[in-house]
mmCIF file of C-alpha atoms (C1' of nucleotides) in Angstrom:
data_model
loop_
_atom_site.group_PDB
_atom_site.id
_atom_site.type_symbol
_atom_site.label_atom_id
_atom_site.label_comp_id
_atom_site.label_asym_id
_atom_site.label_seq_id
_atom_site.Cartn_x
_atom_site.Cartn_y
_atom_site.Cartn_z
ATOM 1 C CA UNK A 250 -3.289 -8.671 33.374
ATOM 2 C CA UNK A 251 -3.191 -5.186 31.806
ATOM 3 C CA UNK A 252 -3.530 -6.456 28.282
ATOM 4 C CA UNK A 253 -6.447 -8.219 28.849
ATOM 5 C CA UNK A 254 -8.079 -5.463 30.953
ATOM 6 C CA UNK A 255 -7.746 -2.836 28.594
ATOM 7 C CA UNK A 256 -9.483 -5.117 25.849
ATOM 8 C CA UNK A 257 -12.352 -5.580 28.274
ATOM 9 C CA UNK A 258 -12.483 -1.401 28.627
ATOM 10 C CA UNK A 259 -12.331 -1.337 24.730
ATOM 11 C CA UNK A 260 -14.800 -3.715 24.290
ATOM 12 C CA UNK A 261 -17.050 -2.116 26.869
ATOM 13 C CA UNK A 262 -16.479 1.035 24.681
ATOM 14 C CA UNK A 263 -17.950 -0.328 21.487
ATOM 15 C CA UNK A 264 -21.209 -2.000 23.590
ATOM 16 C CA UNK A 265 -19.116 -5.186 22.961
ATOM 17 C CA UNK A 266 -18.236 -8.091 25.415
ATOM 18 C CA UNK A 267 -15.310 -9.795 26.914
ATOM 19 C CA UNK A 268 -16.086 -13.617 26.116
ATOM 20 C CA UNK A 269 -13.766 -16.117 27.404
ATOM 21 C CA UNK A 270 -13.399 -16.911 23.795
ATOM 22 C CA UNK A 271 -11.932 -13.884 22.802
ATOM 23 C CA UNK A 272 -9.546 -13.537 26.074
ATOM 24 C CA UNK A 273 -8.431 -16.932 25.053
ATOM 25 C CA UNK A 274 -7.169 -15.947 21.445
ATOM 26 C CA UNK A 275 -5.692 -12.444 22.681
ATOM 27 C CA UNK A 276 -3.782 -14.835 25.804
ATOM 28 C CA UNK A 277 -2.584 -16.786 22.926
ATOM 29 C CA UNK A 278 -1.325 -14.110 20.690
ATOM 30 C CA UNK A 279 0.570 -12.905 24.047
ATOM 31 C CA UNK A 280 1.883 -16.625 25.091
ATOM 32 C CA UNK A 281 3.408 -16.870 21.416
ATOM 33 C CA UNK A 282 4.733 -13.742 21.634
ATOM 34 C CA UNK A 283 5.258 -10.679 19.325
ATOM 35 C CA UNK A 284 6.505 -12.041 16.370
ATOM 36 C CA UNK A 285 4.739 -14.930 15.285
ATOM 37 C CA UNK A 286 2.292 -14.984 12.861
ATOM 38 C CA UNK A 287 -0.716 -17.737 13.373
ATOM 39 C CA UNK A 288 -3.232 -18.443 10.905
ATOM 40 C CA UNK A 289 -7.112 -18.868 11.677
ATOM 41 C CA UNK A 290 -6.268 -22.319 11.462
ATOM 42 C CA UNK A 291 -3.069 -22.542 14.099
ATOM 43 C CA UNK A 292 -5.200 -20.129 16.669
ATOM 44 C CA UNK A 293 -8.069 -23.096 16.247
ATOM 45 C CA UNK A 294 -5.945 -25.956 16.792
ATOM 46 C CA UNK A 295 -3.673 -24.688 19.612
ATOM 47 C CA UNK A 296 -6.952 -23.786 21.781
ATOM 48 C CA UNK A 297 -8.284 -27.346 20.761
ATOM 49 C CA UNK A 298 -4.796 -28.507 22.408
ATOM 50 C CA UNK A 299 -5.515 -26.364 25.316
ATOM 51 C CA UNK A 300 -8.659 -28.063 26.038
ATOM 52 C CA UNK A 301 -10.030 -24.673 25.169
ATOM 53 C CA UNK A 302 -13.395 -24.937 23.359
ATOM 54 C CA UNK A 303 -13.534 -22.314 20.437
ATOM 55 C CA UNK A 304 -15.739 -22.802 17.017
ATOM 56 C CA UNK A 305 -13.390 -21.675 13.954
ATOM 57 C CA UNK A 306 -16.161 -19.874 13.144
ATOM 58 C CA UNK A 307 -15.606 -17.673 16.449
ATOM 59 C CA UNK A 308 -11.883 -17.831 15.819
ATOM 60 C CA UNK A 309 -12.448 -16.005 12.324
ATOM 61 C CA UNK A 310 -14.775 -13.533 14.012
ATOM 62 C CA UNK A 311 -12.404 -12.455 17.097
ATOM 63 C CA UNK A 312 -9.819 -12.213 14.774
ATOM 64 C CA UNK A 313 -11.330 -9.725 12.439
ATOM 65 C CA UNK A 314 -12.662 -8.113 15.917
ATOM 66 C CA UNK A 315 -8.944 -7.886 17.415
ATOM 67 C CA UNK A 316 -7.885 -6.547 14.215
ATOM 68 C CA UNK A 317 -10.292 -4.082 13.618
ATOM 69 C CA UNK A 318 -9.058 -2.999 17.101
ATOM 70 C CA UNK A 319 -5.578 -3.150 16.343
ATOM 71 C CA UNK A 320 -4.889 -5.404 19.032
ATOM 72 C CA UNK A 321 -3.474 -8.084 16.243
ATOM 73 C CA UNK A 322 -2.374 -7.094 12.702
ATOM 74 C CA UNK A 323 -2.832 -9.201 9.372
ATOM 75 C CA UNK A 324 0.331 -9.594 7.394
ATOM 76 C CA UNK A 325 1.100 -9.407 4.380
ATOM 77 C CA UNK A 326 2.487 -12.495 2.771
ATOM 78 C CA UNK A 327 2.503 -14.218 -0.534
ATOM 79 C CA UNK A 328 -0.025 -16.492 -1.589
ATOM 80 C CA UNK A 329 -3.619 -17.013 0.208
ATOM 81 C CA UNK A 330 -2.034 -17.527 3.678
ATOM 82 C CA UNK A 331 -3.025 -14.737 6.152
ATOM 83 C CA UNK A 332 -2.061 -14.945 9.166
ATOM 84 C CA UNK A 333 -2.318 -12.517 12.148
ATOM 85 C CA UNK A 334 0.218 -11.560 14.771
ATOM 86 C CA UNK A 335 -0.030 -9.661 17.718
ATOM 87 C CA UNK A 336 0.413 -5.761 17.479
ATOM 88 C CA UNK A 337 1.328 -4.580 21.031
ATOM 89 C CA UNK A 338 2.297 -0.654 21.083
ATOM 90 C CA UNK A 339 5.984 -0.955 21.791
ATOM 91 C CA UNK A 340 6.794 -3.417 18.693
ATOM 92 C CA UNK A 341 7.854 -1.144 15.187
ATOM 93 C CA UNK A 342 7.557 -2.416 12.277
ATOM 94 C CA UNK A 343 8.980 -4.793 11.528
ATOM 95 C CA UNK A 344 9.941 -6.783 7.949
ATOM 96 C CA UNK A 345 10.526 -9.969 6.365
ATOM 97 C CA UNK A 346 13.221 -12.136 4.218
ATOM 98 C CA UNK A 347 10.986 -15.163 2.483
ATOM 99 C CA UNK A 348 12.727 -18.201 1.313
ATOM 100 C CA UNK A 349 11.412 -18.196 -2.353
ATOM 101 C CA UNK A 350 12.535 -22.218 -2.405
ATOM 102 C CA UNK A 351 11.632 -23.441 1.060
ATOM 103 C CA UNK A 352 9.497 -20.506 2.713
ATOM 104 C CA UNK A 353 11.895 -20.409 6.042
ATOM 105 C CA UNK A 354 11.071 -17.015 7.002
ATOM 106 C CA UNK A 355 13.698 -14.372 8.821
ATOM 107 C CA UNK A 356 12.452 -10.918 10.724
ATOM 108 C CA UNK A 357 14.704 -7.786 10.165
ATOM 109 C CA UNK A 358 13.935 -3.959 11.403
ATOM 110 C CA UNK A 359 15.114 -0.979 9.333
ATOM 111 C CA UNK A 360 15.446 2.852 10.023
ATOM 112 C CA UNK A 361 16.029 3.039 6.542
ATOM 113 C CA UNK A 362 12.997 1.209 5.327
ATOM 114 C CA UNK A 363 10.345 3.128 7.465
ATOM 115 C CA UNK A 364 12.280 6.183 6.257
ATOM 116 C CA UNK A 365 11.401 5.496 3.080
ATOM 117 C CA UNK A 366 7.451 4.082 3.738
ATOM 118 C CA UNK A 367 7.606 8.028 5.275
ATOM 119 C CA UNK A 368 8.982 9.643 2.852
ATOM 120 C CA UNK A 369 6.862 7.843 0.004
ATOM 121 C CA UNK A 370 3.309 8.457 2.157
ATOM 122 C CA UNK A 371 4.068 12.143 2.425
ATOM 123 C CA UNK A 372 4.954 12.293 -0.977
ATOM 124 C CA UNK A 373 1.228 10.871 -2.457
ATOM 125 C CA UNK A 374 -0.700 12.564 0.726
ATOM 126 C CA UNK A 375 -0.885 9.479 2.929
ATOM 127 C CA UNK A 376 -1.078 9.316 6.497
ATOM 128 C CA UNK A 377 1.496 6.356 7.407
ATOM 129 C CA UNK A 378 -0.147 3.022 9.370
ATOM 130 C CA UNK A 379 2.404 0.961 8.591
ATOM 131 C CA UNK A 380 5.075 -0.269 6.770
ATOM 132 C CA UNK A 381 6.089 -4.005 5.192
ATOM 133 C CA UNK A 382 8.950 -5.151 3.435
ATOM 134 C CA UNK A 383 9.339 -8.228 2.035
ATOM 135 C CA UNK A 384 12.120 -9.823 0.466
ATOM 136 C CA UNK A 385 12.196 -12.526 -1.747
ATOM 137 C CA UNK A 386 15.407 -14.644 -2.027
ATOM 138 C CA UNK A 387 17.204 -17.899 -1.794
ATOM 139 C CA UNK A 388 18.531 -18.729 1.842
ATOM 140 C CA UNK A 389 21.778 -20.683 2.269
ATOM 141 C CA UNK A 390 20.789 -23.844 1.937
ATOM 142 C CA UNK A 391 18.770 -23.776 -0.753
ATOM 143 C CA UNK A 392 21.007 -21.689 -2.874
ATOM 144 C CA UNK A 393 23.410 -24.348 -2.090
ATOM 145 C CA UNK A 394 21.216 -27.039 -3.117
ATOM 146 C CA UNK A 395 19.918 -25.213 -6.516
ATOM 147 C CA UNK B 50 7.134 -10.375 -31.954
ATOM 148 C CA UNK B 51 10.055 -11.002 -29.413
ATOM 149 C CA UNK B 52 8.130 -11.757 -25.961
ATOM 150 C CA UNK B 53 6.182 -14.592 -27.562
ATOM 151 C CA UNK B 54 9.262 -16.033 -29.371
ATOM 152 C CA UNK B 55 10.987 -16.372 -26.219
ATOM 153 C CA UNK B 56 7.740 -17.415 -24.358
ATOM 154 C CA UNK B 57 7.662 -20.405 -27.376
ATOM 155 C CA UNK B 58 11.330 -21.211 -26.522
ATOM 156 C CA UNK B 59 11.026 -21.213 -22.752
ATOM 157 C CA UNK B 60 7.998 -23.104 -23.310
ATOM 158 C CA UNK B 61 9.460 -25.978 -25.453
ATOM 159 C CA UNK B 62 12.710 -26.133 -23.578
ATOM 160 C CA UNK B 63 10.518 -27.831 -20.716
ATOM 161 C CA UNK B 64 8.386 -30.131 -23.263
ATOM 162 C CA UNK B 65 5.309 -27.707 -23.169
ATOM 163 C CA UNK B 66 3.372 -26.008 -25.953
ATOM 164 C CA UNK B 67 2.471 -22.094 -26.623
ATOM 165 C CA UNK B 68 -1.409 -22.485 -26.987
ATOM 166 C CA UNK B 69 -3.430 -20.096 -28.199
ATOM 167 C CA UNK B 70 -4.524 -19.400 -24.588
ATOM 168 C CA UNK B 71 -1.265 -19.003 -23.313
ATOM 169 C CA UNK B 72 -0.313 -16.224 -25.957
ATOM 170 C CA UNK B 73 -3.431 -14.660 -24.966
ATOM 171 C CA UNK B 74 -2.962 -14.570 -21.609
ATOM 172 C CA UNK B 75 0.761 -12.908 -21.470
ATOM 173 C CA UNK B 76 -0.494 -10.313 -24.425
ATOM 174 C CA UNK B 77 -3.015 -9.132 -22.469
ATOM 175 C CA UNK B 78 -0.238 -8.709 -19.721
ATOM 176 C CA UNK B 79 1.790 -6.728 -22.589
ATOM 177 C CA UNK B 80 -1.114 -4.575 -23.645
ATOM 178 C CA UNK B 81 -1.743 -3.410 -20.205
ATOM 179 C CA UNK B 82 1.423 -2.995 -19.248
ATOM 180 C CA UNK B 83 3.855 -3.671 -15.978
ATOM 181 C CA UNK B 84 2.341 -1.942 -13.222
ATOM 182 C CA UNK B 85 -0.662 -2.995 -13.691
ATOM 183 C CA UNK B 86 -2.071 -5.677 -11.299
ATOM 184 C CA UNK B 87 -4.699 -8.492 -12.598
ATOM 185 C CA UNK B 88 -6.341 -11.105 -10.916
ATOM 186 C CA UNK B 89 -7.202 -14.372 -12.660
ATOM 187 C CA UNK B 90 -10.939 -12.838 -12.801
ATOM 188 C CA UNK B 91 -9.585 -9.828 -14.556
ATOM 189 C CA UNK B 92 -8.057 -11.474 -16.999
ATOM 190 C CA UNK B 93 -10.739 -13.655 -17.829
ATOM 191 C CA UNK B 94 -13.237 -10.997 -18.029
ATOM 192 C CA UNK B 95 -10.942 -9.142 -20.058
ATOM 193 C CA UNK B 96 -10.135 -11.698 -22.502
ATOM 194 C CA UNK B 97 -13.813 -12.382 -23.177
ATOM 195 C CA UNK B 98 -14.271 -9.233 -23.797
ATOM 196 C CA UNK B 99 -11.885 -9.336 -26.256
ATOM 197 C CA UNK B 100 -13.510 -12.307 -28.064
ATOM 198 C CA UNK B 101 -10.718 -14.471 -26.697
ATOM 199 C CA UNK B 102 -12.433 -17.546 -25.189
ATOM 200 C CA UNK B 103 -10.816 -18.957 -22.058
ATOM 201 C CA UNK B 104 -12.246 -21.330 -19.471
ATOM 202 C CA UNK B 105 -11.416 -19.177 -15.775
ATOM 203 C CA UNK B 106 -9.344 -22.852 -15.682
ATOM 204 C CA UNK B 107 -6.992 -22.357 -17.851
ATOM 205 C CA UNK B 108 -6.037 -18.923 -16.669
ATOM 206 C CA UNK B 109 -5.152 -20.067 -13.655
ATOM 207 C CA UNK B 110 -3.661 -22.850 -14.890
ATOM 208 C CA UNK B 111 -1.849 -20.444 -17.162
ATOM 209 C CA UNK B 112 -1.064 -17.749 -14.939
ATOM 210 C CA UNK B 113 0.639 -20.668 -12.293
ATOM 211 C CA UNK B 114 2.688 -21.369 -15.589
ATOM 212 C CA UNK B 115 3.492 -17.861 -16.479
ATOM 213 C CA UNK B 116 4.866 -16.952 -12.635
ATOM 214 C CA UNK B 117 6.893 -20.064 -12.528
ATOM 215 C CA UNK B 118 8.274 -19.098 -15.753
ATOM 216 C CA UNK B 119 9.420 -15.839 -13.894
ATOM 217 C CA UNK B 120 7.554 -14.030 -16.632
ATOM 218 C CA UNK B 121 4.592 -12.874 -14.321
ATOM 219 C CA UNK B 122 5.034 -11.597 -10.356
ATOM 220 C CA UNK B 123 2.591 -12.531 -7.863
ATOM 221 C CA UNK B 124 1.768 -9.738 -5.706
ATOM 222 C CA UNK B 125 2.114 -9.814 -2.282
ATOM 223 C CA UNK B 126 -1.167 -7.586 -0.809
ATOM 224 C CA UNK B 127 -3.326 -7.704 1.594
ATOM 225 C CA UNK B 128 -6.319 -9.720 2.520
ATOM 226 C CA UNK B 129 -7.299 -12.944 -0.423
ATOM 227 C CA UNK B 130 -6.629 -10.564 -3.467
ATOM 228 C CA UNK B 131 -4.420 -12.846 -5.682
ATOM 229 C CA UNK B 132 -2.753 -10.293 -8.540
ATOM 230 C CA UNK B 133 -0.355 -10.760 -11.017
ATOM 231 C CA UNK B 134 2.124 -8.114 -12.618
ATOM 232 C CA UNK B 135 4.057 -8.295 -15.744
ATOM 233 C CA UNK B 136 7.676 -9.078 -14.745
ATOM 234 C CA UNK B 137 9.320 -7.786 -17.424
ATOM 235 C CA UNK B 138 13.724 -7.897 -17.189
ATOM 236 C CA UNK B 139 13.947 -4.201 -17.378
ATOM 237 C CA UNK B 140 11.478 -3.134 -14.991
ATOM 238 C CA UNK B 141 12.880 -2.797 -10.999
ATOM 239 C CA UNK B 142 11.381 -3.624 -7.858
ATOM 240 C CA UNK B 143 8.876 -0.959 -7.331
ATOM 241 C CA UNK B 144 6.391 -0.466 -3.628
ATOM 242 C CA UNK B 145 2.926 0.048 -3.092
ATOM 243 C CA UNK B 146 1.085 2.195 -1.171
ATOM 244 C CA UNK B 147 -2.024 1.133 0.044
ATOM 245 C CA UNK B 148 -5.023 2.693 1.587
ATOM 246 C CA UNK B 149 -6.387 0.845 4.346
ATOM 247 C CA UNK B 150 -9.482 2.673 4.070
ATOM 248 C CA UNK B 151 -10.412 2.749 0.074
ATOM 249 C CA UNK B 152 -7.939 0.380 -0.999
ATOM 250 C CA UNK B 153 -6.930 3.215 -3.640
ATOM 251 C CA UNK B 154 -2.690 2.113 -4.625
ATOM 252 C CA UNK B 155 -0.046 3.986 -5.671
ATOM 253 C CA UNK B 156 3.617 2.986 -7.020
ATOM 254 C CA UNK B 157 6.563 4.118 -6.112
ATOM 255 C CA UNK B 158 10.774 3.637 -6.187
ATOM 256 C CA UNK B 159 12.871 3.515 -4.358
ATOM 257 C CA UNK B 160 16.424 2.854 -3.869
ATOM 258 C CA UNK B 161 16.883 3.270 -0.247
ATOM 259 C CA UNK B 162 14.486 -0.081 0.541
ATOM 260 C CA UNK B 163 16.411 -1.624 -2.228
ATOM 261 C CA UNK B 164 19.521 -1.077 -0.512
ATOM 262 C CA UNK B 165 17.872 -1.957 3.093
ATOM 263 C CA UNK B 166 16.787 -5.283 1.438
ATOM 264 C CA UNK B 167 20.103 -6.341 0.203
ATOM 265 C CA UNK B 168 21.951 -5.565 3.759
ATOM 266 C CA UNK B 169 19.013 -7.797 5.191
ATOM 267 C CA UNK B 170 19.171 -10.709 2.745
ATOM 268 C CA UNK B 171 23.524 -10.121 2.814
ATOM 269 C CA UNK B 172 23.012 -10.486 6.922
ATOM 270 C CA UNK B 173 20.865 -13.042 6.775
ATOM 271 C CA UNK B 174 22.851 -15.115 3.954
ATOM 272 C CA UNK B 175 20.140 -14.728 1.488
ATOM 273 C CA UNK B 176 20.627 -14.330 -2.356
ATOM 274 C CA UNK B 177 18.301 -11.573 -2.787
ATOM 275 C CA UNK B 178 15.734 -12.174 -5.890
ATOM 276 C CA UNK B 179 13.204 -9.035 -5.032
ATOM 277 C CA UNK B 180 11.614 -6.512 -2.436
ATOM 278 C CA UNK B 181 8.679 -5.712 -1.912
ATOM 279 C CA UNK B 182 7.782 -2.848 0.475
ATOM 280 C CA UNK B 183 3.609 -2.198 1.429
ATOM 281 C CA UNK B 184 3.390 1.002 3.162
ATOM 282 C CA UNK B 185 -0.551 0.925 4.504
ATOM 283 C CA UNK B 186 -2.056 4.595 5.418
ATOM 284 C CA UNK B 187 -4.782 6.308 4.189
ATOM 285 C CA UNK B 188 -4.871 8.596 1.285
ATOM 286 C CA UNK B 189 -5.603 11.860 1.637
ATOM 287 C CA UNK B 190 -9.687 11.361 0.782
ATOM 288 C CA UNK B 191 -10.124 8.797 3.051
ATOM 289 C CA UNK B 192 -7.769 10.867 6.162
ATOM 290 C CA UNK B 193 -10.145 13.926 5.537
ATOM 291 C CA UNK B 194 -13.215 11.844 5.898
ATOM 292 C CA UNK B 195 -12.261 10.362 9.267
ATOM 293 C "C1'" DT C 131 -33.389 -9.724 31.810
ATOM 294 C "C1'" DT C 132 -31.333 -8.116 27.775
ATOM 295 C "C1'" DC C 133 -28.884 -8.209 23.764
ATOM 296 C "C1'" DG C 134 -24.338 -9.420 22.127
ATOM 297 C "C1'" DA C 135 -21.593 -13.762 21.328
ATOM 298 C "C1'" DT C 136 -21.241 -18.616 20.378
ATOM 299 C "C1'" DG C 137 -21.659 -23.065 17.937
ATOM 300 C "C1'" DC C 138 -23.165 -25.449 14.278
ATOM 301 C "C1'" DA C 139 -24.065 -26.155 9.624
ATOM 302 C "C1'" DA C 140 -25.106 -24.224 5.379
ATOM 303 C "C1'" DA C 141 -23.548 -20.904 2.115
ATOM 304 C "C1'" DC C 142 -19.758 -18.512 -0.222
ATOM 305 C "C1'" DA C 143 -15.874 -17.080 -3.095
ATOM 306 C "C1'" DC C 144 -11.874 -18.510 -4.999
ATOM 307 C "C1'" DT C 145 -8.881 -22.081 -6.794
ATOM 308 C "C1'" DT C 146 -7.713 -26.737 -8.189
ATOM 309 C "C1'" DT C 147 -8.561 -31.205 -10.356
ATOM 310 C "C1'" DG C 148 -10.523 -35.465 -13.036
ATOM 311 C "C1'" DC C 149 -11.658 -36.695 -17.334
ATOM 312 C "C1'" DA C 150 -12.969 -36.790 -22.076
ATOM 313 C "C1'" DT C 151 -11.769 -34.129 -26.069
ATOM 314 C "C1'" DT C 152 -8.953 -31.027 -28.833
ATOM 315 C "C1'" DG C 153 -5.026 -29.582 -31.200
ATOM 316 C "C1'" DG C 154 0.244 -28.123 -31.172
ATOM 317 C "C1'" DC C 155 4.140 -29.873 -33.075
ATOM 318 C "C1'" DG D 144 -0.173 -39.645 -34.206
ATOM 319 C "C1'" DC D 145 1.302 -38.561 -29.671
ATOM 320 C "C1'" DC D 146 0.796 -36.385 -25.649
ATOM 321 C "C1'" DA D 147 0.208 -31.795 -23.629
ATOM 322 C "C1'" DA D 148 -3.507 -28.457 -22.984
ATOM 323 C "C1'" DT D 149 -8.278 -27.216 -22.817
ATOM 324 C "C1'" DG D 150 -13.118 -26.956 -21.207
ATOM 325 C "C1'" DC D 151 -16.384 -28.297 -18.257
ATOM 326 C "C1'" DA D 152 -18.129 -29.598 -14.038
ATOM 327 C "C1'" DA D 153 -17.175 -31.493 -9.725
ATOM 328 C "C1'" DA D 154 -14.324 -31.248 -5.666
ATOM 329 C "C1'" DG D 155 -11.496 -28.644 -2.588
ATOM 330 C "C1'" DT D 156 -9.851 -24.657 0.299
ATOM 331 C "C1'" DG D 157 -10.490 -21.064 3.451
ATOM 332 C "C1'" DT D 158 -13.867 -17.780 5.184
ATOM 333 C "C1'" DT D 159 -18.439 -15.893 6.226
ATOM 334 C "C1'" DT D 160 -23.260 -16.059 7.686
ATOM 335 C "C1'" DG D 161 -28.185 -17.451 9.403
ATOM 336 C "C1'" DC D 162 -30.242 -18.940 13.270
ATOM 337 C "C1'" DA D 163 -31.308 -20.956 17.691
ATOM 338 C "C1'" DT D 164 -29.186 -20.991 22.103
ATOM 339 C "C1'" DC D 165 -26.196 -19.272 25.696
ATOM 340 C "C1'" DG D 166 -24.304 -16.152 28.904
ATOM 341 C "C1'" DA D 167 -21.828 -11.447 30.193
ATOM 342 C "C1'" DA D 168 -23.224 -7.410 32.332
#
DNA sequence: TTCGATGCAAACACTTTGCATTGGC
DNA sequence: GCCAATGCAAAGTGTTTGCATCGAA
């Protein structure tokens, strides 16, 4: 698939190889789709489930590799849980609404927000990457129940 | 002085105690003031410094108690770096920018995001409690060197 | 055949916890 | 005096690394 081929032309670019390991955790990233964000931990177990053999130590490694690639992108959520989801080219930015009570998580886009990430970089002499938002709050249910 | 009065208030009102440590802890929070971000190493290191003797123990335990009070913020960055900010009532949502090179931060406003939050947590029937916007890039050093 | 990648286990950094003791109220 | 809070050290997390072996190119 073309995904997969251009990682083996990137690799091949940095002297690096294409393991089945590391096709394994891109294929992943790609089954799951866009936005959904796995930890080192969910990658590990749902190749264990697919009878695929990977060492978490491997699983940290090709995720700091597909990162430093920009194939996958770490977010940027509360509280020691990083967790990676995939960065293909077409997908903006997008931005998050976090249950403060139960941690149910929503995904939003917004002109208005990257506007502002722009407008804010260019202001202190930044070169945009990217731009995060996330919001805090109380969804339905739980501000019911509080 | 007002801040700890209402800390020994909120404190008793749940059947707890303003300790020594405690004081300590959200006066050094004061003293640096509310942009400033700390991790539980920080403070420790700055409280001994100060002659204020805290096992690294009870700041965490303290600065768990001090966020669930709503009187510190956990910050939401990047990659393992737990920080806390002074969440003081007058002070509003404010944005980072971070360099994904140096790490270097800056601070900013702004109203537009706050507005973009609210429509998302309106939309998504969320009672908005705060926003938090990370715009990664890399500061103008860092761009030049690349 | 070569040298990068893997698996395993040990090492790490950071955070939490059990328990005896201290001290706020 | 009671019971919450502290300090210490031990136990957990999640992540990285050293090293022998394996295998992509």
């Amino acid at each position: 698939m073309a995904v997969s081929g251009g990682l083996r032309h990137d690799l091949h670019g940095r002297g690096q190889r294409l393991t089945p390991q590391r096709q394994r955790v891109l294929d992943l990233f790609e089954r799951v789709g866009a936005g959904h964000h796995l930890s080192a931990e969910d990658v590990h177990l749902q190749l264990l489930r697919a009878d695929a053999r990977v060492s978490l130590a491997t699983v940290y490694r090709t995720l700091r590799l597909l990162a430093s690639m920009a194939l996958l992108r770490e977010l940027e959520l509360p509280e020691g849980s990083r967790r990676f989801e995939l960065a293909s080219a077409e997908q903006h930015d997008h931005h998050h609404l976090v249950c403060a009570a139960c941690g149910r998580t929503e995904e939003f886009d917004s002109a208005q927000v990257l506007q502002a990430g722009a407008d804010a970089a260019a202001k202190h002499g930044f070169r945009l990457l990217s731009s995060r938002l996330t919001v805090r709050g109380l969804c339905g249910a739980c501000a019911a129940a509080v």
